[in-house]
Short mmCIF file of N, CA and C in Angstrom, two decimals:
data_model
loop_
_atom_site.label_atom_id
_atom_site.label_comp_id
_atom_site.label_asym_id
_atom_site.label_seq_id
_atom_site.Cartn_x
_atom_site.Cartn_y
_atom_site.Cartn_z
N MET A 1 108.31 105.89 112.50
CA MET A 1 107.68 106.28 111.18
C MET A 1 108.37 106.88 109.84
N HIS A 2 108.28 106.10 109.28
CA HIS A 2 108.64 106.46 107.84
C HIS A 2 107.91 106.88 107.38
N GLU A 3 107.66 108.38 106.71
CA GLU A 3 107.11 108.83 105.32
C GLU A 3 106.36 108.21 104.25
N LEU A 4 106.09 108.07 103.48
CA LEU A 4 106.24 107.69 102.44
C LEU A 4 105.83 108.29 100.71
N THR A 5 106.83 107.98 100.06
CA THR A 5 107.12 108.62 99.05
C THR A 5 106.13 109.19 98.35
N GLU A 6 105.69 109.67 97.08
CA GLU A 6 105.36 109.93 95.82
C GLU A 6 104.77 108.14 95.69
N THR A 7 105.91 107.64 94.91
CA THR A 7 106.19 106.42 94.41
C THR A 7 105.42 105.34 94.75
N GLU A 8 105.87 105.78 96.85
CA GLU A 8 104.86 104.66 97.26
C GLU A 8 103.69 104.07 97.12
N LEU A 9 103.41 105.47 97.32
CA LEU A 9 101.82 105.91 97.98
C LEU A 9 101.13 105.83 96.50
N ALA A 10 101.87 106.24 95.75
CA ALA A 10 100.80 105.57 93.87
C ALA A 10 101.22 103.97 93.35
N GLU A 11 101.85 103.40 94.34
CA GLU A 11 102.48 101.98 94.05
C GLU A 11 101.22 100.92 95.83
N ILE A 12 100.55 101.98 96.83
CA ILE A 12 99.85 101.33 97.32
C ILE A 12 98.68 101.40 97.67
N LEU A 13 98.42 103.25 97.17
CA LEU A 13 97.06 103.27 97.08
C LEU A 13 96.08 102.69 96.29
N PRO A 14 96.13 102.01 95.52
CA PRO A 14 94.87 102.30 94.33
C PRO A 14 94.63 100.56 94.67
N GLY A 15 93.56 100.17 95.33
CA GLY A 15 93.14 99.62 95.19
C GLY A 15 91.19 99.85 96.18
N THR A 16 90.64 99.06 96.32
CA THR A 16 89.55 99.39 97.44
C THR A 16 90.10 98.88 99.44
N TRP A 17 90.01 99.80 99.92
CA TRP A 17 89.98 99.50 101.53
C TRP A 17 88.92 99.47 102.08
N ARG A 18 88.60 98.99 103.75
CA ARG A 18 87.46 98.81 104.15
C ARG A 18 87.90 100.23 105.44
N ILE A 19 87.11 101.17 106.13
CA ILE A 19 87.68 101.25 106.77
C ILE A 19 87.32 100.71 108.49
N ALA A 20 88.45 99.90 109.14
CA ALA A 20 88.22 98.97 110.04
C ALA A 20 87.82 99.62 111.42
N ALA A 21 88.33 101.57 111.41
CA ALA A 21 88.71 101.83 112.45
C ALA A 21 88.21 103.32 112.04
N THR A 22 87.80 104.07 113.13
CA THR A 22 87.26 105.59 112.66
C THR A 22 87.23 106.68 113.61
N ASN A 23 87.34 107.42 113.49
CA ASN A 23 87.11 108.70 114.73
C ASN A 23 85.79 109.77 114.05
N PHE A 24 85.99 109.28 112.93
CA PHE A 24 84.83 109.87 112.42
C PHE A 24 83.55 109.63 112.93
N PRO A 25 82.84 111.28 112.92
CA PRO A 25 81.27 110.92 113.61
C PRO A 25 80.30 110.28 112.50
N MET A 26 80.88 110.23 110.46
CA MET A 26 79.53 109.59 109.89
C MET A 26 80.13 108.74 110.27
N TRP A 27 80.76 108.32 110.23
CA TRP A 27 81.29 106.07 110.20
C TRP A 27 80.78 105.32 111.85
N LEU A 28 80.49 106.22 112.08
CA LEU A 28 80.61 105.84 114.20
C LEU A 28 78.58 106.43 114.36
N SER A 29 78.55 107.33 113.60
CA SER A 29 76.64 107.31 114.20
C SER A 29 75.73 105.65 113.54
N GLY A 30 76.24 104.77 113.12
CA GLY A 30 75.34 104.09 112.37
C GLY A 30 74.52 104.28 111.30
N GLU A 31 74.72 105.83 110.79
CA GLU A 31 73.44 105.87 109.76
C GLU A 31 73.84 105.25 108.27
N ARG A 32 75.47 105.32 108.35
CA ARG A 32 76.66 104.41 107.40
C ARG A 32 77.25 104.22 107.73
N LEU A 33 76.61 102.48 106.66
CA LEU A 33 78.08 101.12 107.25
C LEU A 33 78.30 100.62 105.86
N GLN A 34 79.46 99.60 106.44
CA GLN A 34 80.46 99.33 106.17
C GLN A 34 81.34 100.16 104.89
N PRO A 35 81.89 100.80 105.13
CA PRO A 35 82.57 102.33 104.73
C PRO A 35 84.13 101.78 104.14
N GLN A 36 84.03 102.19 102.91
CA GLN A 36 85.24 101.35 102.13
C GLN A 36 85.45 102.71 101.34
N PHE A 37 87.23 102.93 100.53
CA PHE A 37 87.76 104.00 99.55
C PHE A 37 88.20 102.89 98.67
N THR A 38 87.67 103.23 97.71
CA THR A 38 88.89 102.43 96.33
C THR A 38 89.00 103.76 95.98
N TYR A 39 90.71 103.38 95.74
CA TYR A 39 92.36 104.39 94.62
C TYR A 39 92.09 103.73 93.25
N ALA A 40 91.60 104.36 92.35
CA ALA A 40 92.73 104.43 90.90
C ALA A 40 93.77 105.47 90.52
N LEU A 41 94.71 104.41 90.15
CA LEU A 41 95.41 105.96 89.43
C LEU A 41 95.72 106.52 88.48
N LEU A 42 95.36 107.41 88.22
CA LEU A 42 94.86 108.62 87.05
C LEU A 42 95.94 109.30 86.70
N SER A 43 97.46 109.86 87.11
CA SER A 43 98.11 110.11 86.70
C SER A 43 99.13 110.09 87.57
N GLN A 44 100.84 109.53 87.65
CA GLN A 44 102.12 109.41 88.35
C GLN A 44 102.46 111.49 88.63
N SER A 45 102.12 111.91 87.74
CA SER A 45 102.89 113.12 87.94
C SER A 45 101.84 114.44 87.47
N PRO A 46 101.45 115.00 88.60
CA PRO A 46 101.36 114.43 89.72
C PRO A 46 100.31 113.67 89.91
N LEU A 47 100.61 113.23 91.11
CA LEU A 47 99.65 111.70 91.58
C LEU A 47 98.76 112.06 91.73
N THR A 48 97.76 112.24 90.98
CA THR A 48 96.54 111.80 91.31
C THR A 48 95.93 110.49 91.43
N LEU A 49 94.85 110.32 91.48
CA LEU A 49 94.05 109.12 92.49
C LEU A 49 92.16 109.53 91.87
N SER A 50 91.75 108.69 91.47
CA SER A 50 89.98 108.87 91.41
C SER A 50 89.69 108.20 92.68
N ASP A 51 88.78 108.63 93.50
CA ASP A 51 88.61 108.03 95.11
C ASP A 51 87.41 108.55 95.06
N GLU A 52 86.25 107.37 95.11
CA GLU A 52 85.08 107.33 95.63
C GLU A 52 85.13 106.06 97.17
N VAL A 53 84.18 106.21 97.88
CA VAL A 53 83.52 106.45 99.11
C VAL A 53 82.14 105.28 98.66
N ALA A 54 82.47 104.43 99.02
CA ALA A 54 80.64 103.85 98.80
C ALA A 54 80.65 103.00 100.62
N PHE A 55 79.29 103.08 100.74
CA PHE A 55 78.54 102.31 102.00
C PHE A 55 77.24 102.47 101.76
N VAL A 56 76.96 101.74 102.43
CA VAL A 56 75.50 101.21 103.15
C VAL A 56 74.57 102.17 103.51
N THR A 57 73.29 102.19 103.50
CA THR A 57 72.44 103.13 104.56
C THR A 57 72.48 102.61 105.48
N ARG A 58 71.63 102.48 106.50
CA ARG A 58 71.11 101.53 107.62
C ARG A 58 69.74 100.85 107.09
N GLU A 59 69.06 102.11 105.67
CA GLU A 59 68.22 101.01 105.12
C GLU A 59 68.60 99.58 104.23
N GLY A 60 69.46 99.43 103.95
CA GLY A 60 70.13 98.73 103.06
C GLY A 60 70.02 99.30 101.25
N GLU A 61 70.71 101.25 101.46
CA GLU A 61 70.66 101.02 99.91
C GLU A 61 72.31 101.86 99.48
N GLU A 62 73.14 101.31 98.65
CA GLU A 62 74.13 101.47 98.66
C GLU A 62 74.52 102.92 97.72
N GLN A 63 75.24 103.38 98.73
CA GLN A 63 75.43 104.83 98.18
C GLN A 63 76.92 105.22 97.79
N GLN A 64 77.41 106.61 96.94
CA GLN A 64 78.68 106.24 97.07
C GLN A 64 78.83 107.91 97.07
N ILE A 65 80.17 108.69 97.37
CA ILE A 65 80.66 109.70 96.92
C ILE A 65 81.91 109.44 96.27
N LEU A 66 81.44 110.42 95.34
CA LEU A 66 83.22 110.36 94.10
C LEU A 66 83.87 111.47 94.12
N GLY A 67 84.87 111.84 93.50
CA GLY A 67 86.37 112.78 93.72
C GLY A 67 87.47 112.35 92.93
N LYS A 68 87.94 113.09 93.51
CA LYS A 68 89.59 112.87 92.41
C LYS A 68 90.53 113.43 93.67
N ASP A 69 91.58 112.68 94.26
CA ASP A 69 92.87 113.07 94.99
C ASP A 69 93.38 113.73 93.79
N VAL A 70 94.12 114.98 94.65
CA VAL A 70 95.51 115.31 93.95
C VAL A 70 96.74 115.51 94.75
N LEU A 71 98.33 115.09 95.41
CA LEU A 71 99.13 114.82 96.24
C LEU A 71 99.46 116.22 95.50
N ARG A 72 99.28 117.38 96.76
CA ARG A 72 100.58 118.64 96.81
C ARG A 72 101.46 119.23 97.67
N ARG A 73 102.45 119.39 97.75
CA ARG A 73 103.05 119.03 99.11
C ARG A 73 102.70 118.15 100.20
N GLY A 74 102.91 116.84 99.55
CA GLY A 74 102.68 116.46 100.66
C GLY A 74 101.43 115.25 101.20
N GLU A 75 100.11 116.15 100.79
CA GLU A 75 99.08 115.88 101.14
C GLU A 75 98.15 116.05 99.80
N PHE A 76 97.16 114.67 99.86
CA PHE A 76 95.92 115.08 98.76
C PHE A 76 95.00 115.98 98.90
N VAL A 77 94.54 116.54 98.23
CA VAL A 77 93.41 117.13 98.44
C VAL A 77 92.12 116.22 97.60
N TRP A 78 90.84 116.50 98.16
CA TRP A 78 90.23 116.39 97.26
C TRP A 78 89.10 117.03 96.33
N ARG A 79 88.22 116.73 95.80
CA ARG A 79 87.63 117.55 95.34
C ARG A 79 86.67 116.36 95.28
N GLY A 80 85.02 116.71 95.50
CA GLY A 80 83.92 116.58 95.32
C GLY A 80 84.07 116.42 93.44
N LYS A 81 82.67 114.99 92.90
CA LYS A 81 81.78 115.12 91.60
C LYS A 81 80.82 115.46 91.96
N GLY A 82 80.45 115.61 90.89
CA GLY A 82 78.94 116.06 90.73
C GLY A 82 78.44 118.07 91.30
N LEU A 83 77.31 117.12 92.30
CA LEU A 83 76.62 118.03 93.19
C LEU A 83 77.50 118.14 93.87
N LEU A 84 79.01 118.05 94.51
CA LEU A 84 79.53 118.00 96.08
C LEU A 84 80.95 119.07 94.77
N SER A 85 81.19 119.02 93.55
CA SER A 85 82.54 119.23 93.29
C SER A 85 83.01 120.69 94.24
N PHE A 86 82.06 121.83 94.47
CA PHE A 86 82.06 122.03 95.42
C PHE A 86 83.11 122.41 96.38
N ALA A 87 82.97 121.12 96.69
CA ALA A 87 83.52 120.72 98.53
C ALA A 87 85.47 120.06 98.43
N ARG A 88 85.90 120.24 99.39
CA ARG A 88 87.54 119.93 99.26
C ARG A 88 87.86 119.12 100.35
N SER A 89 88.25 118.18 100.73
CA SER A 89 89.22 118.05 102.06
C SER A 89 90.33 118.12 101.60
N HIS A 90 91.08 117.45 102.70
CA HIS A 90 92.86 117.56 102.72
C HIS A 90 93.42 116.73 103.51
N TRP A 91 93.74 115.69 103.04
CA TRP A 91 93.97 114.10 104.24
C TRP A 91 95.60 114.06 103.32
N HIS A 92 96.31 112.71 104.58
CA HIS A 92 97.32 112.15 104.17
C HIS A 92 97.26 110.67 104.48
N VAL A 93 98.22 110.14 104.23
CA VAL A 93 98.63 108.47 104.82
C VAL A 93 99.82 109.37 106.13
N SER A 94 99.37 108.66 107.09
CA SER A 94 100.00 109.21 108.24
C SER A 94 101.20 107.97 108.61
N GLY A 95 100.51 106.85 108.10
CA GLY A 95 101.43 105.34 108.54
C GLY A 95 100.91 104.36 108.17
N ALA A 96 101.75 103.52 107.85
CA ALA A 96 101.39 101.65 107.46
C ALA A 96 102.02 100.93 108.24
N ASP A 97 101.38 99.60 107.82
CA ASP A 97 102.21 98.81 108.16
C ASP A 97 103.42 98.45 106.73
N GLU A 98 104.20 97.23 107.85
CA GLU A 98 105.11 96.12 106.64
C GLU A 98 104.55 96.01 105.31
N GLN A 99 103.28 95.25 105.27
CA GLN A 99 102.91 94.42 104.26
C GLN A 99 102.38 96.15 103.46
N ARG A 100 102.40 96.92 103.88
CA ARG A 100 101.02 98.28 102.84
C ARG A 100 100.15 97.73 102.94
N THR A 101 98.97 96.93 103.64
CA THR A 101 97.97 96.61 103.95
C THR A 101 97.13 97.30 104.76
N LEU A 102 97.38 98.46 105.84
CA LEU A 102 97.38 98.44 107.26
C LEU A 102 97.70 100.01 106.64
N LEU A 103 96.50 101.13 106.74
CA LEU A 103 96.94 102.43 106.41
C LEU A 103 96.59 103.50 107.49
N VAL A 104 97.22 104.31 107.99
CA VAL A 104 95.65 105.19 108.90
C VAL A 104 96.65 106.53 107.81
N ILE A 105 95.09 106.91 107.60
CA ILE A 105 94.85 108.50 106.93
C ILE A 105 94.63 109.84 108.40
N ARG A 106 94.98 110.72 107.41
CA ARG A 106 94.63 111.46 108.93
C ARG A 106 93.88 112.37 107.91
N PHE A 107 92.50 113.32 107.87
CA PHE A 107 91.99 114.10 107.94
C PHE A 107 91.86 115.38 108.10
N SER A 108 92.16 116.71 107.78
CA SER A 108 92.31 117.52 108.80
C SER A 108 90.92 118.34 108.23
N LYS A 109 90.74 119.41 109.37
CA LYS A 109 89.03 119.91 109.40
C LYS A 109 88.54 120.96 107.95
N SER A 110 87.17 120.74 107.91
CA SER A 110 86.69 120.78 106.09
C SER A 110 85.46 121.80 106.75
N ILE A 111 84.75 122.47 105.86
CA ILE A 111 83.58 122.90 106.04
C ILE A 111 82.49 121.93 106.87
N ALA A 112 82.71 120.74 106.07
CA ALA A 112 81.94 119.32 106.15
C ALA A 112 82.18 118.65 107.36
N THR A 113 83.11 118.20 107.23
CA THR A 113 83.68 118.18 108.36
C THR A 113 85.16 118.16 110.36
N PRO A 114 84.99 117.38 110.47
CA PRO A 114 85.64 117.39 111.84
C PRO A 114 87.22 116.84 111.23
N ALA A 115 88.72 117.57 111.62
CA ALA A 115 89.84 115.98 111.58
C ALA A 115 89.21 115.38 111.83
N GLY A 116 90.21 114.25 111.56
CA GLY A 116 90.03 112.69 112.39
C GLY A 116 90.48 111.38 111.42
N ILE A 117 90.69 110.60 111.95
CA ILE A 117 90.93 109.21 111.10
C ILE A 117 90.67 108.28 110.95
N ASP A 118 91.27 107.90 109.00
CA ASP A 118 91.10 106.25 109.07
C ASP A 118 91.53 105.29 109.55
N LEU A 119 91.12 104.09 110.24
CA LEU A 119 92.92 103.01 109.99
C LEU A 119 92.07 102.09 108.89
N VAL A 120 92.71 102.46 108.33
CA VAL A 120 92.35 101.54 106.98
C VAL A 120 93.03 99.94 106.90
N VAL A 121 92.46 99.21 105.60
CA VAL A 121 92.76 97.73 106.03
C VAL A 121 92.01 97.61 104.06
N ARG A 122 93.53 97.29 103.64
CA ARG A 122 93.21 96.27 101.75
C ARG A 122 92.07 95.14 101.78
N GLU A 123 91.22 95.21 101.00
CA GLU A 123 90.19 94.04 100.65
C GLU A 123 90.84 93.35 100.33
N GLY A 124 90.71 91.57 101.34
CA GLY A 124 91.59 90.96 100.99
C GLY A 124 92.57 90.10 101.66
N SER A 125 92.95 91.81 102.87
CA SER A 125 94.03 90.92 103.81
C SER A 125 93.09 90.54 105.03
N SER A 126 93.15 90.30 105.84
CA SER A 126 93.39 89.38 107.29
C SER A 126 93.91 89.79 108.70
N TYR A 127 93.08 90.44 108.85
CA TYR A 127 93.87 90.77 110.52
C TYR A 127 92.65 89.89 112.30
N PRO A 128 93.48 89.54 112.53
CA PRO A 128 92.26 88.42 113.15
C PRO A 128 92.15 88.98 114.73
N HIS A 129 93.00 89.92 114.88
CA HIS A 129 93.57 90.41 116.12
C HIS A 129 93.51 92.23 115.74
N LEU A 130 92.99 92.73 115.13
CA LEU A 130 93.38 94.24 114.34
C LEU A 130 93.73 94.71 115.36
N ARG A 131 92.64 94.97 116.81
CA ARG A 131 92.95 95.84 117.62
C ARG A 131 94.12 95.37 118.65
N ARG A 132 94.26 94.95 118.73
CA ARG A 132 95.71 95.04 119.22
C ARG A 132 97.20 94.45 118.60
N VAL A 133 97.41 94.20 116.91
CA VAL A 133 98.26 94.25 116.28
C VAL A 133 98.44 96.07 115.52
N VAL A 134 96.99 96.60 116.32
CA VAL A 134 96.99 98.31 115.63
C VAL A 134 97.87 99.08 116.92
N ALA A 135 97.33 98.40 118.48
CA ALA A 135 98.48 98.61 119.74
C ALA A 135 99.53 97.91 119.95
N SER A 136 100.36 97.59 118.92
CA SER A 136 101.47 96.78 119.56
C SER A 136 101.84 98.04 118.16
N SER A 137 101.44 98.82 117.58
CA SER A 137 101.84 99.60 116.19
C SER A 137 102.03 100.22 116.77
N THR A 138 101.73 101.58 117.32
CA THR A 138 101.06 103.07 117.20
C THR A 138 102.32 104.01 116.37
N GLU A 139 103.16 103.06 116.63
CA GLU A 139 104.56 104.26 116.26
C GLU A 139 104.24 103.95 114.56
N GLU A 140 104.96 102.68 114.36
CA GLU A 140 104.92 102.62 112.95
C GLU A 140 103.32 103.22 112.23
N LEU A 141 102.30 103.20 112.66
CA LEU A 141 101.27 103.35 112.26
C LEU A 141 100.95 105.27 112.29
N GLY A 142 102.10 106.05 113.30
CA GLY A 142 101.45 107.49 113.18
C GLY A 142 101.02 107.67 114.07
N LEU A 143 99.94 106.60 115.19
CA LEU A 143 99.37 107.34 116.11
C LEU A 143 100.02 107.85 117.51
N SER A 144 98.94 108.46 118.30
CA SER A 144 99.61 108.58 119.42
C SER A 144 99.08 107.55 120.44
N PRO A 145 99.25 107.60 121.41
CA PRO A 145 97.91 106.97 122.57
C PRO A 145 96.69 107.19 121.87
N GLU A 146 96.39 108.74 122.22
CA GLU A 146 95.15 109.66 122.27
C GLU A 146 94.62 108.78 121.68
N ASP A 147 95.53 108.89 119.46
CA ASP A 147 94.47 108.79 118.99
C ASP A 147 93.76 107.43 119.15
N PHE A 148 94.79 106.72 119.71
CA PHE A 148 94.06 105.08 119.56
C PHE A 148 93.18 105.06 120.30
N ALA A 149 93.07 105.84 121.73
CA ALA A 149 92.35 105.95 122.35
C ALA A 149 91.45 106.40 121.95
N SER A 150 91.16 107.37 120.46
CA SER A 150 90.14 107.84 120.32
C SER A 150 89.18 106.75 119.23
N LEU A 151 89.00 105.90 118.85
CA LEU A 151 89.19 105.54 117.83
C LEU A 151 87.79 104.51 117.99
N GLY A 152 86.58 104.58 117.31
CA GLY A 152 85.35 103.58 117.10
C GLY A 152 85.48 102.40 115.97
N TRP A 153 85.97 101.35 116.97
CA TRP A 153 85.96 99.85 115.71
C TRP A 153 84.78 99.47 115.13
N LEU A 154 85.13 99.48 113.57
CA LEU A 154 83.89 98.95 113.57
C LEU A 154 83.88 97.74 113.12
N GLY A 155 83.15 96.55 113.12
CA GLY A 155 83.09 95.23 113.22
C GLY A 155 83.88 94.79 113.13
N VAL A 156 85.79 95.11 113.78
CA VAL A 156 86.66 94.25 114.31
C VAL A 156 87.07 93.76 116.09
N GLN A 157 87.90 92.76 115.58
CA GLN A 157 88.11 92.63 116.92
C GLN A 157 89.54 93.19 117.37
#
């Protein structure tokens, strides 16, 4: 597995990513559907991204969580905006496929969430047999067999 550099992260992350598999209870509960992240580059040094997490409630209401991510010592520190300005979390990209359209993001435990993994796919990318692709690329994606087994798949093959 190749660890992504700050320059690679600045090139790869901006854009919209849908969560295809996860072990986070907030995405697996059925209360929040169609989760996706949208990142935009704010600064190259230190690498800083705006961060929008969007989802649809079970009742069909679109919601979003806004924040900002700053890369510090190999991991991003997320800080919420508005009412969530007190909230922080830490995350990093633990692996990517060769095309850089499939990423594994690992989150550290925070006050509000457990540690976990999101497998995200760049908007517009197609993986007809995603589960099979991931199963055959676990090392490249930075996933252990236990990590893979812990994932819940959100409407994908």
